[in-house]
């Protein structure tokens, strides 16, 4: 669907060159929600603007549906851009136009007849949940409603790809979740390929299938969201995951809950996918004569399944503890014995 190869962007100033995007290569499947995450200055917003050539690449190729976007002349590029919708952090609405008129604007530019525009805009207003607000102006809307207008406008020309540049950064957490739910719904209904640019790991966790992590213009890690969450490889990815689920990477304070029994082991259990839904502790207590003290834990859902971490203290006969740990491991749950919790 989307093939990005060796994409680079160099900004030249009087005194230096800044490589905002540095040799990025990514493949994105049709119908996928693909996330790109990074801290400020990582190059992610420049990257997404290179995809539809709002920024001209210095090197590299972007191919969408077998059309090389980077090689098109201006006339052909304008036509291809109609197949690439885009929504922005600060909405970019026309403040002198109503909701209806904002959504209709790209259809006007495309030369769609008035009757067809009316029918299409009405469908989109229904799709994004703005029925009854057709004649409102942006100043009369909440942030979430403004972004819904932006989404409807981006969908006006029936694009194959939707680019989202920090689309939820200006919204409160509850509204962010509403907009993310809407994007998931649109993705499923229209089989629309969505690229999400964000600095919020919650956004990646909630709706993305795969993710690329950017740092200083480079992609330092990419893969399935669940894989990156469970076993982050790069320093940047580890920082993001730790912010979202600090318990998984912070063992400080465990000693406050440990019984200090000499016949006990503190272990970290890591659940992935369907294992996160199992009543494992109950199962273990039925099979083995041990006591289990739950110290702390967390569980998080993703589009590809849940993952979670649980710290427990297992007390009893040492041989039985070993058998218990072996049983847990044989059940598909990762087990790490914590040697020092002081």
Short mmCIF file of C-alpha atoms in Angstrom, two decimals:
data_model
loop_
_atom_site.label_atom_id
_atom_site.label_comp_id
_atom_site.label_asym_id
_atom_site.label_seq_id
_atom_site.Cartn_x
_atom_site.Cartn_y
_atom_site.Cartn_z
CA UNK A 1 0.00 0.00 0.00
CA UNK A 2 2.59 2.58 1.16
CA UNK A 3 6.30 2.06 0.59
CA UNK A 4 8.73 4.62 1.99
CA UNK A 5 12.38 4.12 1.06
CA UNK A 6 15.40 6.14 2.13
CA UNK A 7 13.33 9.24 2.87
CA UNK A 8 15.38 12.24 4.02
CA UNK A 9 14.86 15.95 4.53
CA UNK A 10 17.71 18.40 5.07
CA UNK A 11 17.00 22.00 6.04
CA UNK A 12 19.84 24.33 5.14
CA UNK A 13 20.53 27.53 7.03
CA UNK A 14 23.29 30.06 6.59
CA UNK A 15 25.53 28.34 9.10
CA UNK A 16 24.49 24.67 9.16
CA UNK A 17 22.48 21.81 7.76
CA UNK A 18 19.79 20.14 9.85
CA UNK A 19 18.76 16.60 8.95
CA UNK A 20 15.12 16.58 10.12
CA UNK A 21 14.40 13.16 8.57
CA UNK A 22 17.30 10.78 8.05
CA UNK A 23 17.04 7.78 5.69
CA UNK A 24 13.63 6.51 6.86
CA UNK A 25 12.26 3.31 5.29
CA UNK A 26 8.82 1.97 6.27
CA UNK A 27 6.19 -0.26 4.63
CA UNK A 28 2.55 0.21 5.63
CA UNK A 29 -0.20 -2.25 4.71
CA UNK A 30 -3.61 -1.32 3.35
CA UNK A 31 -6.19 -0.82 6.10
CA UNK A 32 -3.53 -0.55 8.79
CA UNK A 33 -3.36 2.05 11.55
CA UNK A 34 0.35 2.80 11.72
CA UNK A 35 1.78 4.98 14.47
CA UNK A 36 4.90 7.13 14.40
CA UNK A 37 5.99 8.31 17.84
CA UNK A 38 8.81 10.51 19.03
CA UNK A 39 9.64 13.39 21.32
CA UNK A 40 9.66 17.01 20.14
CA UNK A 41 12.29 17.51 17.48
CA UNK A 42 12.37 13.84 16.48
CA UNK A 43 11.32 14.70 12.90
CA UNK A 44 7.93 13.01 12.92
CA UNK A 45 5.86 16.01 11.75
CA UNK A 46 8.32 16.70 8.95
CA UNK A 47 8.13 13.02 8.03
CA UNK A 48 4.35 13.02 7.64
CA UNK A 49 4.46 16.20 5.53
CA UNK A 50 6.94 14.50 3.22
CA UNK A 51 4.41 11.75 2.48
CA UNK A 52 2.06 14.12 0.61
CA UNK A 53 4.87 16.52 -0.32
CA UNK A 54 3.76 19.44 1.79
CA UNK A 55 7.52 19.32 2.36
CA UNK A 56 9.74 18.36 -0.57
CA UNK A 57 12.06 15.45 0.28
CA UNK A 58 15.80 15.85 -0.15
CA UNK A 59 16.19 12.16 -0.97
CA UNK A 60 14.10 9.02 -1.09
CA UNK A 61 10.80 7.78 -2.47
CA UNK A 62 7.21 7.58 -1.28
CA UNK A 63 5.02 5.15 -3.22
CA UNK A 64 1.28 4.92 -2.56
CA UNK A 65 -0.76 2.33 -4.46
CA UNK A 66 2.14 1.89 -6.88
CA UNK A 67 2.29 5.63 -7.64
CA UNK A 68 5.61 7.29 -6.82
CA UNK A 69 4.46 10.51 -5.15
CA UNK A 70 7.96 11.97 -5.10
CA UNK A 71 8.30 11.89 -8.90
CA UNK A 72 4.99 13.58 -9.81
CA UNK A 73 4.77 17.03 -11.37
CA UNK A 74 2.62 19.66 -9.64
CA UNK A 75 -0.50 18.95 -11.70
CA UNK A 76 -0.47 15.22 -11.08
CA UNK A 77 0.50 15.76 -7.44
CA UNK A 78 -2.63 17.86 -6.84
CA UNK A 79 -4.76 15.04 -8.21
CA UNK A 80 -3.02 12.39 -6.08
CA UNK A 81 -3.37 14.55 -2.97
CA UNK A 82 -7.13 14.17 -3.26
CA UNK A 83 -6.57 10.52 -2.29
CA UNK A 84 -4.59 11.55 0.81
CA UNK A 85 -6.61 13.18 3.59
CA UNK A 86 -4.91 15.03 6.43
CA UNK A 87 -5.98 16.26 9.87
CA UNK A 88 -3.99 18.62 12.06
CA UNK A 89 -3.34 19.35 15.72
CA UNK A 90 -5.01 22.78 15.60
CA UNK A 91 -7.82 21.78 13.22
CA UNK A 92 -7.01 24.32 10.41
CA UNK A 93 -10.68 25.10 9.84
CA UNK A 94 -12.00 28.07 7.89
CA UNK A 95 -13.44 30.25 10.66
CA UNK A 96 -15.78 32.21 8.39
CA UNK A 97 -17.43 29.01 7.12
CA UNK A 98 -19.99 26.76 8.81
CA UNK A 99 -19.43 23.10 9.60
CA UNK A 100 -21.20 22.16 6.36
CA UNK A 101 -19.17 24.63 4.31
CA UNK A 102 -15.85 23.53 5.84
CA UNK A 103 -16.52 19.90 4.95
CA UNK A 104 -17.74 20.87 1.46
CA UNK A 105 -14.65 22.97 0.70
CA UNK A 106 -12.43 20.22 -0.80
CA UNK A 107 -15.38 19.05 -2.88
CA UNK A 108 -15.77 22.57 -4.28
CA UNK A 109 -12.10 22.62 -5.24
CA UNK A 110 -12.51 19.21 -6.91
CA UNK A 111 -15.40 20.56 -9.01
CA UNK A 112 -18.12 18.35 -7.49
CA UNK A 113 -21.66 19.52 -8.27
CA UNK A 114 -23.74 21.26 -5.60
CA UNK A 115 -26.24 18.40 -5.28
CA UNK A 116 -23.47 15.80 -4.95
CA UNK A 117 -21.69 18.00 -2.40
CA UNK A 118 -24.83 18.25 -0.29
CA UNK A 119 -25.35 14.49 -0.30
CA UNK A 120 -21.71 13.70 0.48
CA UNK A 121 -21.39 16.27 3.26
CA UNK A 122 -24.59 15.03 4.90
CA UNK A 123 -23.18 11.49 4.92
CA UNK A 124 -19.94 12.67 6.48
CA UNK A 125 -21.68 14.74 9.14
CA UNK A 126 -23.60 11.62 10.13
CA UNK A 127 -20.41 9.53 10.09
CA UNK A 128 -18.48 11.79 12.48
CA UNK A 129 -21.42 12.44 14.83
CA UNK A 130 -22.11 16.12 14.10
CA UNK A 131 -25.75 15.90 13.05
CA UNK A 132 -27.52 19.09 14.10
CA UNK A 133 -24.33 21.21 14.00
CA UNK A 134 -24.27 21.72 10.22
CA UNK A 135 -24.82 25.49 10.46
CA UNK A 136 -22.52 26.13 13.41
CA UNK A 137 -19.26 28.04 13.02
CA UNK A 138 -15.95 26.74 14.40
CA UNK A 139 -16.03 29.33 17.22
CA UNK A 140 -19.25 27.69 18.46
CA UNK A 141 -17.73 24.20 18.67
CA UNK A 142 -15.73 22.35 21.31
CA UNK A 143 -12.23 21.09 20.51
CA UNK A 144 -13.50 17.57 19.89
CA UNK A 145 -16.24 18.83 17.57
CA UNK A 146 -13.71 20.91 15.62
CA UNK A 147 -11.55 17.84 15.12
CA UNK A 148 -14.60 15.89 13.94
CA UNK A 149 -15.10 18.57 11.31
CA UNK A 150 -11.44 18.21 10.35
CA UNK A 151 -11.84 14.45 10.01
CA UNK A 152 -15.00 14.79 7.90
CA UNK A 153 -13.29 17.33 5.65
CA UNK A 154 -10.29 15.02 5.23
CA UNK A 155 -12.64 12.21 4.14
CA UNK A 156 -14.59 14.33 1.64
CA UNK A 157 -12.75 13.07 -1.45
CA UNK A 158 -12.87 9.40 -0.37
CA UNK A 159 -9.11 9.15 0.28
CA UNK A 160 -7.18 5.90 0.49
CA UNK A 161 -4.89 7.29 3.21
CA UNK A 162 -5.52 9.52 6.21
CA UNK A 163 -2.54 11.37 7.72
CA UNK A 164 -2.99 12.51 11.32
CA UNK A 165 -0.43 15.02 12.60
CA UNK A 166 -0.76 15.16 16.40
CA UNK A 167 -4.54 15.03 15.88
CA UNK A 168 -5.36 14.66 19.59
CA UNK A 169 -2.61 16.76 21.21
CA UNK A 170 -4.88 19.78 21.74
CA UNK A 171 -7.67 17.73 23.33
CA UNK A 172 -8.43 16.63 26.89
CA UNK A 173 -8.07 12.90 27.71
CA UNK A 174 -11.78 12.04 27.45
CA UNK A 175 -12.17 13.84 24.13
CA UNK A 176 -8.96 12.22 22.90
CA UNK A 177 -10.45 8.78 23.52
CA UNK A 178 -13.65 9.78 21.69
CA UNK A 179 -11.66 10.90 18.64
CA UNK A 180 -9.51 7.76 18.71
CA UNK A 181 -12.65 5.59 18.87
CA UNK A 182 -14.01 7.49 15.87
CA UNK A 183 -10.81 6.87 13.90
CA UNK A 184 -10.93 3.14 14.69
CA UNK A 185 -14.56 3.06 13.54
CA UNK A 186 -13.71 4.86 10.30
CA UNK A 187 -10.73 2.57 9.73
CA UNK A 188 -12.98 -0.48 9.98
CA UNK A 189 -15.92 0.92 7.98
CA UNK A 190 -13.88 2.35 5.13
CA UNK A 191 -10.79 0.07 5.26
CA UNK A 192 -8.85 3.31 5.41
CA UNK A 193 -5.09 3.31 5.94
CA UNK A 194 -4.23 5.71 8.78
CA UNK A 195 -0.84 7.09 9.77
CA UNK A 196 -0.81 8.57 13.28
CA UNK A 197 1.93 11.01 14.28
CA UNK A 198 2.03 11.50 18.05
CA UNK A 199 4.15 11.96 21.13
CA UNK A 200 1.55 10.18 23.28
CA UNK A 201 2.07 6.46 23.89
CA UNK A 202 -1.58 6.18 24.91
CA UNK A 203 -2.57 6.95 21.29
CA UNK A 204 -0.30 4.20 19.98
CA UNK A 205 -1.53 1.76 22.60
CA UNK A 206 -5.22 2.40 21.97
CA UNK A 207 -5.54 2.25 18.18
CA UNK A 208 -2.35 1.38 16.29
CA UNK A 209 -1.43 -2.01 14.85
CA UNK A 210 2.25 -1.23 14.30
CA UNK A 211 4.54 1.60 15.33
CA UNK A 212 7.80 3.27 14.34
CA UNK A 213 9.81 5.10 17.01
CA UNK A 214 11.71 8.17 15.80
CA UNK A 215 14.64 9.94 17.40
CA UNK A 216 16.76 12.69 15.82
CA UNK A 217 15.27 12.06 12.40
CA UNK A 218 15.87 8.31 12.37
CA UNK A 219 13.56 5.36 12.93
CA UNK A 220 15.28 3.66 15.87
CA UNK A 221 12.71 0.88 16.26
CA UNK A 222 9.60 -0.41 14.52
CA UNK A 223 7.30 -3.39 14.82
CA UNK A 224 3.96 -4.64 16.14
CA UNK A 225 2.69 -2.45 18.97
CA UNK A 226 2.47 -5.38 21.37
CA UNK A 227 6.08 -6.41 20.64
CA UNK A 228 7.40 -2.89 21.15
CA UNK A 229 5.42 -2.48 24.40
CA UNK A 230 6.49 -5.83 25.82
CA UNK A 231 10.14 -5.80 24.76
CA UNK A 232 11.25 -2.31 23.72
CA UNK A 233 14.76 -2.37 22.27
CA UNK A 234 15.71 1.28 21.83
CA UNK A 235 16.32 3.75 24.64
CA UNK A 236 13.58 6.02 23.26
CA UNK A 237 10.98 3.25 23.13
CA UNK A 238 11.84 2.18 26.67
CA UNK A 239 11.27 5.73 27.91
CA UNK A 240 7.85 5.90 26.25
CA UNK A 241 6.75 2.51 27.58
CA UNK A 242 7.97 3.34 31.08
CA UNK A 243 5.91 6.54 31.11
CA UNK A 244 2.77 4.62 30.20
CA UNK A 245 3.30 1.64 32.51
CA UNK A 246 5.87 2.67 35.13
CA UNK A 247 5.31 -0.42 37.30
CA UNK A 248 6.74 -2.65 34.60
CA UNK A 249 10.09 -0.91 34.71
CA UNK A 250 10.26 0.34 38.28
CA UNK A 251 10.81 -2.13 41.11
CA UNK A 252 11.48 0.50 43.73
CA UNK A 253 9.25 0.20 46.75
CA UNK A 254 8.53 -3.54 46.43
CA UNK A 255 10.35 -4.17 49.71
CA UNK A 256 7.54 -2.37 51.58
CA UNK A 257 5.13 -5.18 50.70
CA UNK A 258 7.42 -8.22 50.98
CA UNK A 259 6.96 -10.41 54.09
CA UNK A 260 10.72 -11.09 54.29
CA UNK A 261 10.00 -14.79 54.77
CA UNK A 262 13.20 -16.77 54.25
CA UNK A 263 11.18 -19.40 52.37
CA UNK A 264 9.88 -17.11 49.64
CA UNK A 265 10.71 -15.83 46.18
CA UNK A 266 9.66 -12.53 44.60
CA UNK A 267 8.92 -13.00 40.91
CA UNK A 268 7.80 -10.83 38.04
CA UNK A 269 5.14 -12.39 35.82
CA UNK A 270 4.73 -11.05 32.30
CA UNK A 271 1.42 -11.76 30.55
CA UNK A 272 0.86 -11.33 26.80
CA UNK A 273 -2.31 -11.64 24.74
CA UNK A 274 -4.84 -14.21 25.98
CA UNK A 275 -2.60 -15.11 28.94
CA UNK A 276 -3.48 -11.69 30.43
CA UNK A 277 -7.10 -12.85 30.82
CA UNK A 278 -6.33 -16.12 32.64
CA UNK A 279 -7.07 -16.73 36.32
CA UNK A 280 -3.51 -17.95 36.76
CA UNK A 281 -3.13 -17.21 40.48
CA UNK A 282 -6.27 -19.20 41.34
CA UNK A 283 -5.05 -22.04 39.14
CA UNK A 284 -1.68 -22.13 40.91
CA UNK A 285 -3.22 -22.11 44.39
CA UNK A 286 -5.39 -25.09 43.48
CA UNK A 287 -2.38 -27.09 42.30
CA UNK A 288 0.35 -26.19 44.81
CA UNK A 289 0.65 -25.66 48.56
CA UNK A 290 2.06 -22.14 48.44
CA UNK A 291 1.01 -18.69 49.59
CA UNK A 292 0.98 -15.88 47.04
CA UNK A 293 1.29 -12.25 48.08
CA UNK A 294 0.42 -9.87 45.22
CA UNK A 295 2.78 -6.88 45.46
CA UNK A 296 1.84 -4.72 42.49
CA UNK A 297 0.83 -4.98 38.85
CA UNK A 298 -0.74 -3.42 35.78
CA UNK A 299 -2.52 -4.51 32.62
CA UNK A 300 -2.97 -2.57 29.40
CA UNK A 301 -5.00 -3.27 26.23
CA UNK A 302 -3.73 -2.76 22.67
CA UNK A 303 -5.31 -3.37 19.26
CA UNK A 304 -3.34 -6.62 19.05
CA UNK A 305 -4.19 -7.91 22.54
CA UNK A 306 -3.53 -7.15 26.20
CA UNK A 307 -0.24 -7.26 28.06
CA UNK A 308 0.50 -6.94 31.74
CA UNK A 309 2.99 -7.32 34.55
CA UNK A 310 2.41 -8.73 38.03
CA UNK A 311 4.91 -8.81 40.90
CA UNK A 312 4.17 -11.53 43.46
CA UNK A 313 5.86 -13.13 46.45
CA UNK A 314 5.56 -16.93 46.53
CA UNK A 315 6.06 -18.52 49.98
CA UNK A 316 6.33 -22.17 50.97
CA UNK A 317 8.66 -25.15 50.66
CA UNK A 318 11.53 -24.28 48.32
CA UNK A 319 10.98 -27.37 46.19
CA UNK A 320 7.28 -26.55 45.79
CA UNK A 321 8.13 -22.91 44.92
CA UNK A 322 10.43 -24.17 42.16
CA UNK A 323 7.69 -26.47 40.85
CA UNK A 324 5.23 -23.56 40.94
CA UNK A 325 7.53 -21.29 38.95
CA UNK A 326 8.16 -24.05 36.40
CA UNK A 327 4.40 -24.57 36.05
CA UNK A 328 3.80 -20.85 35.48
CA UNK A 329 6.51 -20.78 32.81
CA UNK A 330 5.05 -23.85 31.11
CA UNK A 331 1.73 -21.99 30.91
CA UNK A 332 3.28 -19.46 28.51
CA UNK A 333 3.82 -16.71 31.09
CA UNK A 334 7.29 -15.17 31.29
CA UNK A 335 8.78 -15.41 34.80
CA UNK A 336 11.70 -13.42 36.20
CA UNK A 337 12.95 -14.07 39.72
CA UNK A 338 13.74 -10.75 41.43
CA UNK A 339 16.97 -11.22 43.35
CA UNK A 340 17.01 -7.96 45.27
CA UNK A 341 13.96 -5.84 46.18
CA UNK A 342 15.64 -3.76 48.88
#
